[in-house]
Coordinates of C-alpha atoms and ligand atoms in Angstrom, one line a residue:
X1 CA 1.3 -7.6 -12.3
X2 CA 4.9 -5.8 -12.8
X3 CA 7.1 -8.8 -11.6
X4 CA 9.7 -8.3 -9.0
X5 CA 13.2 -8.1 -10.3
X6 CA 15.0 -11.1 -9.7
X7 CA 16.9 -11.4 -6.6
X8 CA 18.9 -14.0 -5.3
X9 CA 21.6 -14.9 -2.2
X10 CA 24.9 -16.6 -3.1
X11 CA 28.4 -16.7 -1.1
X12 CA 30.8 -14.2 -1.0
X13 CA 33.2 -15.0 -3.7
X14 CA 35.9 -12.1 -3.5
X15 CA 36.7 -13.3 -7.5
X16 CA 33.3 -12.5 -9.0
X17 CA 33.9 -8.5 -8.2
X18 CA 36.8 -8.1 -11.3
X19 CA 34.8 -9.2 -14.1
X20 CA 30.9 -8.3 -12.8
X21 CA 29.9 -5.6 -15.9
X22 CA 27.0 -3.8 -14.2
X23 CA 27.2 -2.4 -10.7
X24 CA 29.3 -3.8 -7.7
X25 CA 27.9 -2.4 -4.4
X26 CA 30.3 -2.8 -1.3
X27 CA 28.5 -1.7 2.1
X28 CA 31.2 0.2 4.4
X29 CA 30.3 1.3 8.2
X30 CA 30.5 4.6 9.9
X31 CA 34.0 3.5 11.2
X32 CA 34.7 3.4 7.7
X33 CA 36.6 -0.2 8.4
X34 CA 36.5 -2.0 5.0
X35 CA 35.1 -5.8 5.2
X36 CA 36.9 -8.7 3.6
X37 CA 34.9 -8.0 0.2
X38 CA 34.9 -4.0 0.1
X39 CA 38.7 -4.6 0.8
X40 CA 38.9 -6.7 -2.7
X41 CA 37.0 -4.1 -4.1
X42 CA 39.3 -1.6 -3.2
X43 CA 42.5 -3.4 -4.1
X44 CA 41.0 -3.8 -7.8
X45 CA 40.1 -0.3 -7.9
X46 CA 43.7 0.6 -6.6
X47 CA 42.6 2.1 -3.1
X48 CA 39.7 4.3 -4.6
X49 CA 37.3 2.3 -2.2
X50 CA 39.8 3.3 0.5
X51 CA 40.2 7.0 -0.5
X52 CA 36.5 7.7 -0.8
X53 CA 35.9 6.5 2.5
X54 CA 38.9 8.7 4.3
X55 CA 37.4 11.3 2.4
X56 CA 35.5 14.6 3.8
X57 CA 32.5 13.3 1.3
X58 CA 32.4 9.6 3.2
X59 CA 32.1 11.5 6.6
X60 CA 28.9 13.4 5.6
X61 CA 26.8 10.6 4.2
X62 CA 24.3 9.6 6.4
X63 CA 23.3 6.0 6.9
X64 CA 21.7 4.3 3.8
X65 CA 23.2 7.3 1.7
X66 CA 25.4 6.1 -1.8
X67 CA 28.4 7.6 -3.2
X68 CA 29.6 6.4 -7.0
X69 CA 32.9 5.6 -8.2
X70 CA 32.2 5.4 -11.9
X71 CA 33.8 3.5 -14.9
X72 CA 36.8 2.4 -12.1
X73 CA 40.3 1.6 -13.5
X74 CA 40.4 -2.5 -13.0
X75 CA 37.4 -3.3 -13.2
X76 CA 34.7 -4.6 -15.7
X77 CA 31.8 -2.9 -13.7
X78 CA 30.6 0.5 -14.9
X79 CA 30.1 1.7 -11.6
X80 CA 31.2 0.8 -7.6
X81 CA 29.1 2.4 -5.6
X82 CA 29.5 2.7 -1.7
X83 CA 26.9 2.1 0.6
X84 CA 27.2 4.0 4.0
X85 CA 25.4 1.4 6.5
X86 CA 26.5 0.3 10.0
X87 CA 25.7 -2.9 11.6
X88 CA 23.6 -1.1 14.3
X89 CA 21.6 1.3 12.0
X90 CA 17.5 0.9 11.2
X91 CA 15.5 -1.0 8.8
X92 CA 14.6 2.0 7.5
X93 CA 18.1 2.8 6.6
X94 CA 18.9 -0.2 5.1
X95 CA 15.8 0.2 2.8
X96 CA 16.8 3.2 1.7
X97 CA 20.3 1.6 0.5
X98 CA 18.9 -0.5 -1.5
X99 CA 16.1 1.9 -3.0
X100 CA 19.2 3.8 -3.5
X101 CA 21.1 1.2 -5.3
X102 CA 18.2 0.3 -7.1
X103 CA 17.5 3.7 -8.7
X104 CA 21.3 4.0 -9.3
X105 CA 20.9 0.6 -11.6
X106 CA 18.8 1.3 -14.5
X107 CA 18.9 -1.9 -16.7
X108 CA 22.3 -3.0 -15.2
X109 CA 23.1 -6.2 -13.3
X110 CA 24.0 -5.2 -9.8
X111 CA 26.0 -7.1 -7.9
X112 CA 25.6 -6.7 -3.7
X113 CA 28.8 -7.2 -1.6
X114 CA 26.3 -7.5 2.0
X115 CA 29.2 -10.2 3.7
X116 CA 27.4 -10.5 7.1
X117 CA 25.9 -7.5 7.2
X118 CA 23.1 -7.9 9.6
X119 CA 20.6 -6.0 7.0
X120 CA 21.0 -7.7 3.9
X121 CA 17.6 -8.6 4.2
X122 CA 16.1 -5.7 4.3
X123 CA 18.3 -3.7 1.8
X124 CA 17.1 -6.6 -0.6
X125 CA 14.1 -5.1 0.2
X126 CA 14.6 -1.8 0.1
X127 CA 15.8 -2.3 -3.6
X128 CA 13.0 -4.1 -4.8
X129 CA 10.9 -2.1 -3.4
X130 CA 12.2 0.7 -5.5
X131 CA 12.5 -1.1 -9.3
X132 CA 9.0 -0.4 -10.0
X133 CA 7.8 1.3 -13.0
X134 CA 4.3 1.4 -14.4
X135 CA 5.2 1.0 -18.1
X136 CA 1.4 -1.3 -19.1
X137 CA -0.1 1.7 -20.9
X138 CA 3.1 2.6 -22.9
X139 CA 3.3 1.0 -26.5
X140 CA 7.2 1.0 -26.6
X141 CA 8.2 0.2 -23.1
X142 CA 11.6 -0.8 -22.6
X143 CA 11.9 -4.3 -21.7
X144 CA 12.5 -4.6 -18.0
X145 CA 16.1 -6.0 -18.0
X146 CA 18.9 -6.8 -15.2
X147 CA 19.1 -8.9 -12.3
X148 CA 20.5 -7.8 -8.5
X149 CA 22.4 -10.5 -6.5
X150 CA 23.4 -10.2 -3.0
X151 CA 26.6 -11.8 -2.0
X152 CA 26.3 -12.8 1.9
X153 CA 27.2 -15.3 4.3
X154 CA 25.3 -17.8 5.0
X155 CA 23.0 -17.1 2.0
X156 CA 19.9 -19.4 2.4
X157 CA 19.2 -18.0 6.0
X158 CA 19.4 -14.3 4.2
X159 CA 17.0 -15.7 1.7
X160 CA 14.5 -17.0 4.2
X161 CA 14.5 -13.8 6.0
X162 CA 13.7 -12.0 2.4
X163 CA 11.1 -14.2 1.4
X164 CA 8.3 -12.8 3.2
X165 CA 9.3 -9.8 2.8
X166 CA 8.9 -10.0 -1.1
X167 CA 5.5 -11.4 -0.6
X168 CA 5.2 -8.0 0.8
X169 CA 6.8 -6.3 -1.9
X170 CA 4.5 -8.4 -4.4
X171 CA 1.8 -7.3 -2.3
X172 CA 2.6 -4.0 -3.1
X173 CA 3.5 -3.9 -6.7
X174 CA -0.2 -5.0 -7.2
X175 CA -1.8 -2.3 -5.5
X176 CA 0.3 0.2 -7.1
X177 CA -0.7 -1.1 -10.2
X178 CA -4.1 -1.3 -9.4
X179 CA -3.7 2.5 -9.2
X180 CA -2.0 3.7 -11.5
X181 CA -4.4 1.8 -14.0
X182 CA -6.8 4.4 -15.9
X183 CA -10.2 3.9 -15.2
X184 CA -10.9 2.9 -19.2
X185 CA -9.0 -0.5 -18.2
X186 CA -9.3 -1.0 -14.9
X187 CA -13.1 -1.3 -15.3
X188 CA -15.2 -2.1 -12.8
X189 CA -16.1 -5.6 -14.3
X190 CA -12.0 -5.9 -15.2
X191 CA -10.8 -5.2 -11.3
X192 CA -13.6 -8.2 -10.0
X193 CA -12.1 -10.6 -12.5
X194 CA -8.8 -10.0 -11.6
X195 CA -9.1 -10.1 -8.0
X196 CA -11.5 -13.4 -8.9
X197 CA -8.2 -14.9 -10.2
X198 CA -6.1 -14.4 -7.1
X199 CA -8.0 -17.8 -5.7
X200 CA -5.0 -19.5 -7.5
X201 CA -3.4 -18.1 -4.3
X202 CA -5.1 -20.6 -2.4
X203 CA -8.0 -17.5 -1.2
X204 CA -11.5 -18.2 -1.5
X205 CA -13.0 -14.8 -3.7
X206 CA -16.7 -14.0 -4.2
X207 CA -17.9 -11.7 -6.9
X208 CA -21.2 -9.9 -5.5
X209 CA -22.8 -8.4 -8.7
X210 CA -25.7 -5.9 -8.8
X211 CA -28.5 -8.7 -8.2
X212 CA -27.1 -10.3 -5.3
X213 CA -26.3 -6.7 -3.7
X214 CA -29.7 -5.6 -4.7
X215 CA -31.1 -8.6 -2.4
X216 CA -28.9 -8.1 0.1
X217 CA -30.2 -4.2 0.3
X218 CA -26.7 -2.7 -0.4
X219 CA -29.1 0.5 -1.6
X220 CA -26.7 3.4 -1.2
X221 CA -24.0 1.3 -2.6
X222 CA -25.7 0.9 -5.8
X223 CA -27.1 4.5 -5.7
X224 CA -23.1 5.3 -6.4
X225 CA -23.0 3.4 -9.4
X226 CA -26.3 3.6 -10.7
X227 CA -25.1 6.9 -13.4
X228 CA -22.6 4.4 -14.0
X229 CA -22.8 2.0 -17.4
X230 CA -20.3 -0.1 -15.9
X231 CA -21.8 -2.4 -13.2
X232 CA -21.5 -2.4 -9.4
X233 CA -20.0 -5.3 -7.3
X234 CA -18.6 -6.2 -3.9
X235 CA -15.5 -8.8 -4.1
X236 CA -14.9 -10.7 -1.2
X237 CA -11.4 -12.1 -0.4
X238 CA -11.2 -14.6 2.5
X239 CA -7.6 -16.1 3.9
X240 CA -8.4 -19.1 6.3
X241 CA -4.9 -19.7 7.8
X242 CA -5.9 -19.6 11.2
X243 CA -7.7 -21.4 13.6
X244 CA -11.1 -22.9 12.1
X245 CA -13.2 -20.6 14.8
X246 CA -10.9 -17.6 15.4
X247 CA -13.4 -14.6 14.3
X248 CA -11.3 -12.7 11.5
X249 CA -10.0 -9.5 10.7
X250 CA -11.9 -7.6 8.2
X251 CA -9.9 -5.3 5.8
X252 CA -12.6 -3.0 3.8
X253 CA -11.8 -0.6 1.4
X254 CA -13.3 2.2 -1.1
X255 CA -13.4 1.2 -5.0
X256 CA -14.5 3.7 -7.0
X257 CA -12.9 3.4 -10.0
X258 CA -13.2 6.7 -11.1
X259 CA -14.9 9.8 -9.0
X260 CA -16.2 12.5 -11.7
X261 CA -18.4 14.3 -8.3
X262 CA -21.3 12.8 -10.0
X263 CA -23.9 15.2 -10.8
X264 CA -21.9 17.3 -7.9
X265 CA -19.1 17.7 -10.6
X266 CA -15.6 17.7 -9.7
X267 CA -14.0 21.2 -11.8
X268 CA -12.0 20.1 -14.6
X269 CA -8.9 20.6 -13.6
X270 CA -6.7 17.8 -12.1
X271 CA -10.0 15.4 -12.6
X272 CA -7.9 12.6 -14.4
X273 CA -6.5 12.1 -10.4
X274 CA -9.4 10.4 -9.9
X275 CA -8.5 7.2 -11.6
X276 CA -6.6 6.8 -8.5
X277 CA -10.0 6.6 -6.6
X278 CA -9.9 2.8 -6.0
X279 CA -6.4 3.1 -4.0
X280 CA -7.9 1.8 -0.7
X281 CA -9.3 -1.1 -1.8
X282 CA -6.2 -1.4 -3.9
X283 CA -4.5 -1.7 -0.5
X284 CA -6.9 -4.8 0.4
X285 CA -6.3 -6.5 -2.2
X286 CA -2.5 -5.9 -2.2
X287 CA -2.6 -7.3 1.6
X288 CA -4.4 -10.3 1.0
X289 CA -1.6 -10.8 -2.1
X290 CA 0.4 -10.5 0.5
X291 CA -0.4 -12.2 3.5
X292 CA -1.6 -15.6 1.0
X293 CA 2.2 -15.3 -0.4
X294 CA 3.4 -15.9 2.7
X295 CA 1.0 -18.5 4.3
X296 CA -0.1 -16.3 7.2
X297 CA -1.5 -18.1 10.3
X298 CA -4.1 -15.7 10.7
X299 CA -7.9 -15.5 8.8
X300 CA -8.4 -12.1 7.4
X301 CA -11.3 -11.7 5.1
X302 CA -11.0 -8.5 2.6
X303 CA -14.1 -6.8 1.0
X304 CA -13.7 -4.3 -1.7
X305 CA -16.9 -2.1 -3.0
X306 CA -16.0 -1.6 -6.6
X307 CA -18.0 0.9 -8.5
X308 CA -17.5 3.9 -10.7
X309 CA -19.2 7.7 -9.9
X310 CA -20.2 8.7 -12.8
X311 CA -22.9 11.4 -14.4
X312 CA -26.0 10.4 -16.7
X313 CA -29.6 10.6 -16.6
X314 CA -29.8 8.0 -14.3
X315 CA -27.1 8.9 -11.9
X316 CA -28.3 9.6 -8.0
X317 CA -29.4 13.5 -7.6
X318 CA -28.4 16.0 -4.7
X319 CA -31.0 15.7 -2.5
X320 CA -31.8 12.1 -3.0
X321 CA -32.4 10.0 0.2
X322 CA -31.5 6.5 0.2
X323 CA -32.2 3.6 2.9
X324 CA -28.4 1.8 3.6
X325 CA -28.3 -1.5 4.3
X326 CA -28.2 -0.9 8.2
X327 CA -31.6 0.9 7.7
X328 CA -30.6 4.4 8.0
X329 CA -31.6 7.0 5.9
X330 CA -29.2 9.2 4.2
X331 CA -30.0 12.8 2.5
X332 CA -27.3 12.9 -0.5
X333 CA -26.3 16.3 -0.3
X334 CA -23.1 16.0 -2.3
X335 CA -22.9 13.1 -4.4
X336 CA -19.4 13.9 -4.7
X337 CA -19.0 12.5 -0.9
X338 CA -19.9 9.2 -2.6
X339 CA -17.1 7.1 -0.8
X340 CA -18.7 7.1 2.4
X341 CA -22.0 5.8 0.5
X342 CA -20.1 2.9 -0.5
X343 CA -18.0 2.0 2.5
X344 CA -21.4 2.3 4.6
X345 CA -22.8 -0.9 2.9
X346 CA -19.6 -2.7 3.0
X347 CA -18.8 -2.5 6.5
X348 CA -22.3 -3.1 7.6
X349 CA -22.2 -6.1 5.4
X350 CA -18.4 -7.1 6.9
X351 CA -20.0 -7.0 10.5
X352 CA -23.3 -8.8 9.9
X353 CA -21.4 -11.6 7.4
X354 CA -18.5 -12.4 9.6
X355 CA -18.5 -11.0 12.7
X356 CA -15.1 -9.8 12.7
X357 CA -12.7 -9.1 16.0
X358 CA -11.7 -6.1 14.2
X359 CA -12.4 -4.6 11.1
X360 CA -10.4 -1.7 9.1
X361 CA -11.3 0.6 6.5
X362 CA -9.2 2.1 3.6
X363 CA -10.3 4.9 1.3
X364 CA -9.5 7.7 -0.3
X365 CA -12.2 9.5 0.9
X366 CA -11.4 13.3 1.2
X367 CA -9.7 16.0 0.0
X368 CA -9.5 17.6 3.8
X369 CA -6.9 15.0 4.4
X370 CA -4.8 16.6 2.6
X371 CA -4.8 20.2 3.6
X372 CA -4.6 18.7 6.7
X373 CA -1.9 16.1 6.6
X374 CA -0.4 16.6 3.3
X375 CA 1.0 13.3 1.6
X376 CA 3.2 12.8 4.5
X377 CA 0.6 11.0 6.5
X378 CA -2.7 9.2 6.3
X379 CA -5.3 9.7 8.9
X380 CA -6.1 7.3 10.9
X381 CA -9.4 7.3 13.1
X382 CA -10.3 4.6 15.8
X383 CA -12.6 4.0 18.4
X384 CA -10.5 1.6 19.9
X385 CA -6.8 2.8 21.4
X386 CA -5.4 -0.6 21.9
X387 CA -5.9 -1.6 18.1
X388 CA -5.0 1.9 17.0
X389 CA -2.0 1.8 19.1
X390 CA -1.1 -1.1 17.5
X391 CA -1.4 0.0 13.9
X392 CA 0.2 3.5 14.3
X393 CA 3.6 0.8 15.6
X394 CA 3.5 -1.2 12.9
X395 CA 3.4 1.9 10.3
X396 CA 5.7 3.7 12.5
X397 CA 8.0 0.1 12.3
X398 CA 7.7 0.4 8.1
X399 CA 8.2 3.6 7.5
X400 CA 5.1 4.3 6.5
X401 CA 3.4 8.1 7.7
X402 CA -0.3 7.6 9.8
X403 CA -1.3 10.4 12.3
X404 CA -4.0 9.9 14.5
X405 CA -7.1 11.8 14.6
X406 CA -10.0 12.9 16.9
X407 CA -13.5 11.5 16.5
X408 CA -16.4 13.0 19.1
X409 CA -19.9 13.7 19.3
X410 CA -20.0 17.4 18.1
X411 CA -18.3 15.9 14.5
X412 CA -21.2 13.7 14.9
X413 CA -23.7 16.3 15.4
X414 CA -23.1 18.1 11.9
X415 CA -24.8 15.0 9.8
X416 CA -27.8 15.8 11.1
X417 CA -30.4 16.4 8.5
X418 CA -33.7 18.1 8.9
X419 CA -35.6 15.1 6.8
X420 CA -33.4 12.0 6.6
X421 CA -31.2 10.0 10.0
X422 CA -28.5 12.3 8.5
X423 CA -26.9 13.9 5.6
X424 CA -23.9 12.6 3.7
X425 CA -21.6 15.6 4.2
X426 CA -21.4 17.7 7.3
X427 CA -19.6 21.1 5.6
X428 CA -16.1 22.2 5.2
X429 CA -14.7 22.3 8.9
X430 CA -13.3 19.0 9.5
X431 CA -14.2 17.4 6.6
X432 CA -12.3 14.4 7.3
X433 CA -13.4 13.9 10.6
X434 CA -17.1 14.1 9.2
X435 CA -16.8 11.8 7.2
X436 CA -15.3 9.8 9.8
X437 CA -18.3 10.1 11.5
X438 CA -20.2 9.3 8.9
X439 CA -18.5 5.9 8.8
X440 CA -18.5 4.9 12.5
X441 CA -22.5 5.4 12.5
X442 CA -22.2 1.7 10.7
X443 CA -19.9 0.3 12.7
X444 CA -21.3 -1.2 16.2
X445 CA -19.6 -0.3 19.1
X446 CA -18.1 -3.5 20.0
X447 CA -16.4 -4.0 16.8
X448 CA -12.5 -2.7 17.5
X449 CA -12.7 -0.5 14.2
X450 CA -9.8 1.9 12.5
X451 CA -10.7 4.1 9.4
X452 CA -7.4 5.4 7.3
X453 CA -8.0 8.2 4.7
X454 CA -5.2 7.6 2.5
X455 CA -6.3 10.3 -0.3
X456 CA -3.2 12.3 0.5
X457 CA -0.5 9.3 0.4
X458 CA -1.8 6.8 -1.9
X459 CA -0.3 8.1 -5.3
X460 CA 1.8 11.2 -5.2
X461 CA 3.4 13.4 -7.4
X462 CA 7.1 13.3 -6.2
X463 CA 8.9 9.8 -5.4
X464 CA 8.8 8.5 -2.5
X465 CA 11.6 6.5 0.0
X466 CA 10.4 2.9 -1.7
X467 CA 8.5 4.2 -4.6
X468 CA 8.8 6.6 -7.9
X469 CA 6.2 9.1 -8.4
X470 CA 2.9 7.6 -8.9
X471 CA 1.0 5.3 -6.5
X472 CA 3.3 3.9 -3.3
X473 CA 1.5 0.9 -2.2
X474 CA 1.0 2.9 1.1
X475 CA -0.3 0.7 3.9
X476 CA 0.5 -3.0 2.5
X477 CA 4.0 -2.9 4.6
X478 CA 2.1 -1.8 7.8
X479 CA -0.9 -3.6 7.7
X480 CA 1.2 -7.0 7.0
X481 CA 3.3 -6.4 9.9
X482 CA -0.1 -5.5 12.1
X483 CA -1.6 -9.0 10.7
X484 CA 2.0 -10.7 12.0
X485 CA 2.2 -8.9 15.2
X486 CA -1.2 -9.5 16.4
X487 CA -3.4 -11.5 14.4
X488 CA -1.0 -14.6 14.1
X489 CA -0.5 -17.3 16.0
X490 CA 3.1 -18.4 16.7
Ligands
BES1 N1 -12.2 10.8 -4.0 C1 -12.5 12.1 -3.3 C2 -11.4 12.5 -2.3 C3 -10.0 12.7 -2.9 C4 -9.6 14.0 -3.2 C5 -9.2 11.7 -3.1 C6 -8.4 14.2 -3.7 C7 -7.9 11.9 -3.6 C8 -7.5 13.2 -3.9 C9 -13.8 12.0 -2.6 O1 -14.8 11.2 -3.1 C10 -14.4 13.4 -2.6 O2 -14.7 13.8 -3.6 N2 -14.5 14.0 -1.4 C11 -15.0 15.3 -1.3 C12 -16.0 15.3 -0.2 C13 -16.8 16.6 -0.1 C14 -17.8 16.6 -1.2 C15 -17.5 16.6 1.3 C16 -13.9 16.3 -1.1 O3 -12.9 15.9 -0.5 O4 -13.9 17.3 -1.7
MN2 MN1 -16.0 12.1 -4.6
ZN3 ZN1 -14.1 9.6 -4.3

């Protein structure tokens, strides 16, 4: 896994700032009064500090915004730059400091001036957050290099208040490596081992290979992965840190390590995307990273389907009906819709297994998102407003874009096929809701149950607030704070 840049918390020692040779950040208010440590700063730089802030430039900066002194006369650093945060001003904001600070750093050691500031915490963050790089598949990579220490008072109580949040950050950093890995290494029989060794997290992980799924009639599952020489599995992920009997939360998600359509063939053309296929169960496992890094009081189990879409002479034909696990038939009119066939399997096996008191679904599951939403937001689907409520606060609380959408019977009513219980797509109006739809038929009606279609924000092709281009980690932030909110116990 890319590692974290190292972080750490000391006191504010107004004599480190002369001789630091990266970065020195100060953080000034919208008052523009300079603390006790941007005022050192200042002094050293002979009032530069000062002057930037009484400029026009300072006024027009919006909160989390940077500006750079460079190479300043007195100074060792080769930068200062100036953060523009008040006391009173968002998490959000503060994240976007220190992604700003972060970016600004390159290899160099940066050096925080927070003093109290009330969001040291999350600017921490907010610059980890954004020193990512997916360098695995490059034979000269630059060694990762550079530390970042914040200076603030009372240091250890800033440090507690990060440490979860880098389990969150962790969290994240696997999943977006998980997807930006090309399908040629993350293999299908590569991504179960790995997620095998997170039980040196202290979770409990199952491998399901083809025999055991075969047994437990996982049919249209395997039907994905059958044109596939790499083999199908289902990896289960459980996190007991609740109460013994507390029914869990069940996270599912869609692994297909690579989507070529099938024998329904994707068009050439922007194919290679598809590597990215696996992003919502990348999202599981990055949570369950996440929530076992920080010794959550809550049990969530996380179930990942793991198989690749391939085309041979064995591979599932349009047309083909298959019996799910549930006992439903589906026609396979597309066998480029071949996320649905996986999640139906998973979910039904997540409901009948362990009886969850919810259960939520990640995927990257159409196209339609996209024209719909763009990369702005995932959709998110519910049959339950109290736990969708819920979720759409906690991504709304991280930054993170979801959008609610409708489900209803007349979606419903386009599956219907003339000689199965219902076809796998249901045409090109609301394709997302469809295959929505499709997903709700296997989840029963007193399971509290959201479906996110991440296809539009889980790798993108411009950077993002917390992320470069590439995959974001979308969702691990969220969901985390959803598990803390509402899933934990005190
Ligand atoms: N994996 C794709 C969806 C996707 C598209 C993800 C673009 C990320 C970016 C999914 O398996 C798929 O192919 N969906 C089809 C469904 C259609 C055949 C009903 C689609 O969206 O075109
Ligand atoms: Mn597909
Ligand atoms: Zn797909």
């Amino acid at each position: 896994m890319t590692d974290l840049t190292p972080i750490s918390f000391t006191d504010n020692d107004i004599d480190a700032f002369a001789s630091h040779k990266g970065r020195v950040a100060v953080i000034v208010g919208a008052d523009g009064k300079l603390d006790r440590l941007a005022r050192r700063v200042s002094r050293l730089t002979k009032g530069a500090v000062a002057r930037l802030v009484a400029a026009e430039r300072f006024g027009k900066m919006k909160p989390g915004d940077v500006a750079t002194l460079a190479y300043p006369a007195g100074m060792e650093a080769e930068a200062v730059d100036v953060v523009r945060l008040s006391r009173g001003d968002d998490i959000a904001a503060a994240r976007k400091a220190g992604a700003g600070l972060a970016k600004l750093r390159g290899k160099a050691d940066l050096l925080v001036a927070a003093g109290g500031h009330a969001r040291a915490a999350q600017l921490a963050f907010g610059a980890v957050m954004r020193d990512y790089d997916y360098d695995d598949q490059k034979s000269a990579a630059d060694p990762r290099a550079g530390k970042i220490v914040v200076m603030c008072t009372k240091p250890d109580e800033i440090e507690a208040k990060a440490a979860p949040l880098m389990a969150v950050a962790e969290g994240a950093f696997l999943t977006r490596d998980l997807t930006n890995a090309p399908a040629n290494v993350l293999t299908t029989t590569a991504y179960a081992e790995q997620i095998k060794e997170m039980e040196s997290l202290g979770l409990k992980v199952e491998v399901m290979d083809e025999e055991k799924l075969a047994s437990l009639g996982m049919r249209t599952l395997l039907s994905v992965g059958q044109g596939s020489d790499s083999p199908s599995y289902v990896v289960v992920m459980r996190w007991g840190g609740g109460e013994k009997d507390d029914a869990p939360l069940a996270l599912v998600g869609k692994g297909v390590v690579f989507d070529t359509g099938g024998i329904s063939l994707k068009p050439g053309a922007g194919m290679e995307d598809m590597t990215m296929d696996m992003g919502g169960s990348a999202v599981v496992v990055g949570v369950m990273h996440a929530i076992a890094r920080r010794k959550a009081k809550a049990n969530v189990v996380g179930l990942v389907g793991i198989v690749e879409n391939m085309v041979s002479g064995n591979a599932t034909r349009p047309g083909d009906v298959i019996k799910t696990m549930k006992g439903d038939t589906v026609e396979v009119i597309n066998t480029d819709a071949e996320g649905r066939l996986v999640l139906c399997d998973v979910l039904w096996h997540a409901q009948e297994a362990y009886k969850p008191a919810a259960m939520i679904d990640l995927a990257t599951l159409t196209g339609a998102i996209i024209i719909g939403l763009g990369h702005e937001n995932a959709g998110v689907f519910s049959n339950d407003d109290d736990l969708c409520d819920a979720f759409l606060k906690s991504a709304k609380a991280e930054n993170e874009g979801a959008w609610r959408m409708p489900l209803g019977k007349a979606y419903d009513d386009l599956l219907k096929s003339r000689i199965a219980d219902m076809k796998n797509i249901g045409g090109r109006p609301a394709g997302s809701i469809t295959a929505a739809q499709f997903l709700k038929r296997f989840v029963k009606d007193d399971c509290p149950w959201i479906h996110l279609d991440i296809a539009g924000v889980a790798s993108v092709k411009n950077e993002t607030a917390l992320a470069p281009k590439g995959a974001t980690g979308w969702g691990v932030a969220a969901l985390n704070r959803l598990i803390a909110d509402r899933f934990e116990k005190g």
